[in-house]
Structures are given as structure tokens and as C-alpha cells.
Amino acid sequence: MSEKTILKFSDETAAIAKKIVARYPEGRHKSALIPLLHLAQAEFDGWLSVPAMDCVAEFLSIQPIEAYEVASFYSMFNLKPVGKCTLEVCRTSSCWLNGAEDIVRHLEKKLGIKEGQTTADGMFTLKTVECLGSCGTAPMLQCGGDYYENLTLEKTDKLVDSLRAEGKARVYTNDNPVNID
Amino acid sequence: MAKVTIDGIEIEVPDGTTILQAARMIGGDIVPPAMCYYSKLKTSGGYCRTCLVKVSKGSEKDPRPMPKPVASCRTTVMDGMEVLNITSPEVLEARAGVVEMLLLNHPLDCPVCDQAGECHLQDLAYEHGKAETRYEFPRREFEKIDIGDKVQLHMTRCIMCFRCVKVADQITDGRVHGVINRGDAAEISTYIEKAIDNDFSGNVIDVCPVGALTDKTFRFKSRVWYTKPVDAHRDCPTCTGKVRLWYKGDDVARVTARKDTYGEAEEWICNSCRFEHKKTSDWVIEGPTKVDRHSVISANHYENLRLLKASIDRQRASLPHGDKVDLGTGALNPNNEEK
Amino acid sequence: MGKKILLANDHIEGIRFLDTYRKHGGYASLEKALKSMTPEQIVEEVKTSGLRGRGGAGFPTGMKWSFLAKPEGVPRYVVCNADESEPGTFKDRYLMERIPHLLIEGMILSSYALGAKTSYIYIRGEYFYVARILEQAIDEAYAAGLLGKNILNSGFDLDLYVQIGAGAYICGEETALLESLEGKRGNPRIKPPFPAIAGLYGCPTVVNNVETIAAVVPIVNEGGAAYAAIGVGNSKGTKLISASGHINKPGVYEIELGVPVEEFIYSDEYCGGIRNGKKLKAVVAGGSSVPILPTELILNTAAGEPRLMSYESLGDGGFATGTMLGSGGFIVMDEDTSIVKNLYTFARFYHHESCGQCSPCREGTGWMEKILHKILHGHGTLADVDLLWDIQSKIEGKTICPLGEAAAWPVAAAIRHFRKEFEDFIRNGEHVNDVKHYYRLNNLTAPIN
């Protein structure tokens, strides 16, 4: 993707974006920046390229730098390309006490990559992240907005295999609630 | 109006005045140093923490002391407030800590830095810092980048005062640079290669307290202490045209805004005056400027520093050691200092 | 069994949905409030209840509400802080995913009490699926006339929206949250002004934690006095505790404030004791930022009294021998735990989460992490322990927001109570094998220095 590319939201996304903007009082549309960056990241291959951020800035009539400033502040926004599934393993206290590092080492071996890297086939990116608020079900990882908890090495294997078979991260929908009860 | 007492000196100031402004009205040694506050920029201040002071009495109405040191630049005075700055060992200790933090990742490349001699961080380090660093890890580094053809950004030297961002927000239209990333990876940047191109963009150089934003037309031309300041003006269609020329021999080495005692620009100047009018014939000379330069290169500054340091060291030595000891307040009398 | 008032129905199948929630008494508080109470009466009940902010600071909620400025013609906002990110804390997530309508009912009540016409729930971006659950519940509430115009024919209008964050612990600080909600970087604001005077969009705003807002529901239903009858001293009512670490039964427990810590750790009603029959070594009682306490000080106060799960009892002895209830993130560590390594995960966390706005935190958090990293890799010196101590003291109380303290306290407490372990670690290079795990985990090729 060259830097001169101009990206635009699809009609469907633009409609959602408009609804989000309507949540805020007159003149406070900048409030929609973070939700819209999420939309852009979902629509444009899982990461925020400069054209993707420019698209959001244009939509909200703000300076592009305002979008860059915000996108680079929050850890969930990827400013570089990522794989189809990003495995984000929590590494903070309780997860660490319960063996998060073993999960990471296991994933590194299984996927043949180091933490922070993406597999050659573009399928998986492996990351470690800070506390995801799942300390009671540690160790855990997040992928595609969903939580996978109480991990063991076997469960991690199964997860990776099934994600690979499906070819993409599962996304939680209201009709398909994963992880509840 | 509110009466406030700073280090034992009382002054009456209008409501809404900050402690720092009140201290500047008193003047002298009791004025806290400020690296990020800039009176001409709205919402500036509060970030660097060098101006921390202790409020030992909140106000006449509510005399309780404030539990933590406060940023004097962002705290407004209350009637009857009592503030300790250089008379509080606790404040001096806290300030020394802040200076150490500010210098932690600073390259200390003063010998090759254009700002040396008029650098606020240099002054601060001499006055409140320690001779040695306790930091033993590699320092943070960034590539130098040109933001426009006249301004260079040397992020490695930046102390994140946010003044340049506020200049872009408040006196230019269409800000293209800002702060990206977060924590100790945060940097001033345009994110993508982009020139800051605006009639007033050169003012970011004047507000920068360190050598992070420098004038490329003056780069390596001269050490500032070899140049002579002269106030001058011209009929400028864009700004007031009131500037300070810095002569090296018969040549105008650079043009800056006129700055006050605290290093703040009195009036913003335009890029045309700053970068494109470097001939004496462009200007009406008003006469040589007496610079009240609060700088390490000013006359007798080292001597004054020696006395100040001795005084600070004495106060430090009197600090009790150990965990969370309440250092008390007003233990030191400012009049006891060596004269 | 202790009395449960928030999680009394969490086990009921389908309680996530409106019809089941209503069948079990849901929205009765709202009907009662809108039909028979003035906003001021609700504020009074909350004051009477003695409810304190459940996000960590423990500030009396009723007092916070009474600070809200009410200038004519200026909108007011109620914002729910669902940016739960304090390591060890996961109670809000549990509450929201199980009983989303409890939070929504609490939001409507609070908005009515405070005169807000638009309210937001700011939830951390990682809780993406929880946000979906909340949105679904909000849709149900709109459809049932519980949100929108003229709620339950009372003439009260309210719009409620979920706003998602994008990964920043600092947005749990209320002014950083408001900045983020305004579409900016999550940099905490310099106070004053406080949000009660100038918050969201410069308007008077109350920001409360999920659990705090949920607690308004039983307070309105049963009355503030009934709520205040639960608990001990100034710790009224119940508290959700997120229990994790080396315990048999990790999870979220609703306790009556005042349960003895020992009972909480060992009884089968709660944590069920230490896993694998090991001994207890230390507890972080209120989320990662509160001081860690060794066994003898967490079970009993320095004076030998049994320590209770309450604001006062956990705080007994100050930081010298006590800690804080904080957010209720209760992390239990068994005898095999390395305090040095656990502290490293905390230091790394705070370094990662510092916003970078003010210098002591921006520079100091990274410095502390580097020193701990160095110690972990067998290159530490005894002087490093003193240096860590000094650095934390230079951060604490010198920063714009409480993240400075949050980063400093765990370091101070670990050294205060476990200095010998740090020194042994440095002298003997103990646990060096384990350290190699960390080495790989951090993808490091050479030790620093």
C-alpha cells in the first residue's frame, strides 16, 4: 500500500460511523475518533496505515496529526501490518504466576516466530500484552476480540489449530456468544 | 485580591493568579524554575514538575497544608496561602529528583548544541542537578529530522514540554506536528514526512526550552555568547516586526523574538522577519539590548551558583534519613544564607 | 453465607437478558425512583448508604455527587468508568457480562439523580465482547421504554451510549478517561478543576466505577440505611473482590465488608485456600498498585488484631505495616513465588502504561523496570536496591496523576517487606534458571550492561 493511496470507508461502515458520530453533542464529533479508528482497523486489514488514519481524519474533519497522535497512544491500534489472527498473551502478575511465560514459549516454538513477529504465511502475529482483566482465569490470551482463558499447553495447541483451519480470528457477535457461561 | 506568602515574603495579587506568577511578581531567588510553563500559551505548564512547591497553608479559610507538592504554574493562590519554595528542603530534594529525571535520557551534547548558553535545561541542571548521573543504561535516541526547510527537530534533546505543540495549536492554523506514541517512547513528530509551513511556525524555536527545535539558518554559525543582541524593528505586514537581532561582527547571525527575564517571547514574530531579513538594512536599530540573561554563561553566574549550591548542600545535609520522614516546614531561615 | 446484593442473581440462567432480569426484580428500583423519589432524595439515600467509590480510591460517592456543579443551561454528564485495567482486577467485567442490566439500571438512576440527559459507559477496548453485551442490553432497554424519551412515563429522558477505549490503563484515571472520551490521547488533566466543575466537554461531570453505579440499585431499592447496616466502621455494604493467583478457587466474590482476610483466603466459601497445599507467602490485596504484604501482616495487623477485608483494617498501620482495599484485586502468592520477579511484572506494566506527560513518571517508571530487569538477569548490585528505593520516592507524589504513586508503591512495599529476598537474589543469583524464561519471553539477546 503506497502512502499516496486514498482509502474510503465502505458504505456500510460509513453508515455505522455516522451513527457513532450522532452519539455526541453538536461540535463534539471528535469524540468518535477512537471508535472510528477501530472501524478503520477492522475494515483495512487489521492495521492503521497512514491512508486509513487519513480516512478517519477526513471523515471527522480533523487534522490528520490528531488521528496519528491518538492512534499511536493506544496499544490496541496496530501501526504496522499484522497477521490474520493476533494472539495476545497476557503477561502481568496473575497470568505470570500461573505460567503465562510457558504459553508464550510454547507458541513461539509452535509458530516458529518470536514474540512481536508474524508468521511467514501471514496467519499469526504473536504479542504479549499487559493485564486484560482475566486474572481469575489465568493464563489467558486474546484473539480477535475474544478471550481464551484457563489456558494449558494442550488448549493452546487446539486453539491455534482450529484458528488455522478457520483461516481467521473469530469475532464475538451477539448471536454467537463465545465464552459466556 | 489575595494575599500570599512565598518563602516568607508577602505579596497581594489579583484573584486567579498562579503561585508561579505571584513569585515572579516578587522576583529573585524565590521564583521556581519553569521548563514547560509559558505565560503566553494557554493550558501550558504542569508537565515538567520543576516548579513544584510546598503549600504549607492552603488559605485563610482552610489552613490545612496541601498533602503533596504542587505545580506552582498551575495552582492558583488563595487568600492567606503560604508557600515554601527554596526554604523547604523537601521541595529542593523533589526538584533535584525532577532534574535527574529530565536529564536521564538527555544526550548532554551541549558542546555541539546550538542552544548551549541560552538553554533552560542547562541552567536548571547547574542550579539544581547533581554532577553525576546514576543512570547506567543506554539513553534514548532519535534521528534528527527537518520539519520544513528552516527548522530542525532533534528529538533526542526534547524534554516534552509541549510548548511547540501549543504554539502550533494556538498561533498557527492547521497543526501538522504533535505528540505521538506514549510514555518514554513519546515524541514530537509530524508522523509522516511533512513540512511545518506556516507564517508563524518559526516561533516553535523560541519557545523550545532546550535544543530540540533549532533555527537551521543559524545552525553551527556561532556560539550564542559570541553574538551581540540588538533590538530592532521593521514595518512588517504579517507581525509587529519587533525583533531581536543577534550580531556576529557586522553580520546578523540570527533573528529571534524579544524575550523577557524568564526567556519568554514578548511578541510572536513571523517567519519572514526571522528567516528572510538578515541584513542590517532591513531593520531600524533601536540600540543594544541589555540581556538579563539568566544563563550559565552570564557574568558571575558561576560564582552565584557556588553560593546557591553551598546553601542547598547545607540544607540537604540537614535532612533526616529514612522512610517517609516528615521533613517539617520552615526549618530553614532564608536570611541565614551566605552573603 | 455473607449477604449478596449485587451478585445475588448472577447464577440465574438468562439473567443477562431483560425479561429474566425483570422477572427477578430488575428495574424495580428505577420504577420506585421515577414514581416516588426526587433526584435529591436519591442523592440523600446514597449519602446515607456510606457507599464509597469502588474503583480504588474509596471516596464517598454521596459526597462526590454533592460536589457536582449545577449551573443553569449547562448539560451535566454521568460517565461510568468501565476501564477496568488494574492488574488483579476483573470484577467489573464479571458484573457487566453477567448482569449488564444492573449497570444500566444504575446508570439510569444515577443520571436521574444528577440531572444528566446523556450518559456514557467508557469501557476498555479489550473488553470488546463485553461492550457488545452491554450494547445488546441497552437496545433491549430502549425497546422497553427504559431508555430514551419519557422513561416509564416519568418525563425523564436519557440517552445511554457505550464508548470503547483502545488499550490504555491510564484511561482508568477519571480525567484521562474524559480526554479519551473526547477523542484525545489519554493524558490526565491537571486538577483543579475537578470533573464535578468542568468534566466532559467542560461541563459538570460525575465519573463513577461500574460497581459503584451498580450499588445504587440496591441502595434505592432497600434504602441507604439498609445498605449502611452491612459492613464495619466506615466500610459499608458489600464489595466485589477479584481473587486470583495461587488459590484453589480464583474468581469474583461478593463479600460483606469486614470479613476476616484469613477467612477469605482459606474458607471454601471464598478462595478455598492455597493451591497444591502450599503455604501463603504474600498478598497484594487491592490491585497491583497497593503495597504487597507478607503473610504475617496480611492475616494480622502489626498490633496482632485479625486483619479484616475493609478500608480501615487493611489500611491499619499505614504503609509501614498496612495496605489498601483499593479496587479489590486480591492476588495471592504461595511460598514458591519470587517477589523480585513479580515486582518486575508490575514495574514493566507501569512503564508500559505511563502516558509520558510528566517527567518523573515518564522517565522513572522505565528506569525502575530497567534496574529490576538487570537484577533479574544476575547483574544487580546491593546498591541497586537502595537506588530503586530512592527512585520510587522521587516519583511518589510528584506527578500529575496517581499513576506515579501506583508505580512507586509496589516497589516501595516489596523492598520494605522483602529486602532480604532482593539481597539474596543479588548475592546468590538464585532462580537464575527461571530468569532465562524471562529472557526469552522478552526476546532479549544480551543483558543490559
CSV table of N, CA and C in Angstrom, one decimal, chain B residues 17 21 123 125 254 331 337-338:
chain,number,residue,atom,x,y,z
B,17,THR,N,-4.4,34.5,40.1
B,17,THR,CA,-3.0,34.5,39.8
B,17,THR,C,-2.5,33.1,40.3
B,21,GLN,N,3.2,32.9,39.0
B,21,GLN,CA,3.1,34.3,38.6
B,21,GLN,C,3.3,35.2,39.8
B,123,ASP,N,20.8,25.6,32.5
B,123,ASP,CA,20.7,26.4,33.8
B,123,ASP,C,20.1,25.6,34.9
B,125,ALA,N,20.1,22.4,35.3
B,125,ALA,CA,21.0,21.3,35.7
B,125,ALA,C,22.1,21.9,36.6
B,254,ARG,N,21.4,35.8,13.5
B,254,ARG,CA,20.0,35.3,13.6
B,254,ARG,C,19.1,36.3,14.1
B,331,ALA,N,12.0,25.1,58.3
B,331,ALA,CA,13.1,24.8,59.2
B,331,ALA,C,14.3,25.7,58.9
B,337,GLU,N,21.5,32.6,54.7
B,337,GLU,CA,22.4,32.3,53.6
B,337,GLU,C,23.6,33.2,53.6
B,338,GLU,N,24.7,32.6,53.1
B,338,GLU,CA,25.9,33.4,53.0
B,338,GLU,C,25.7,34.6,52.1
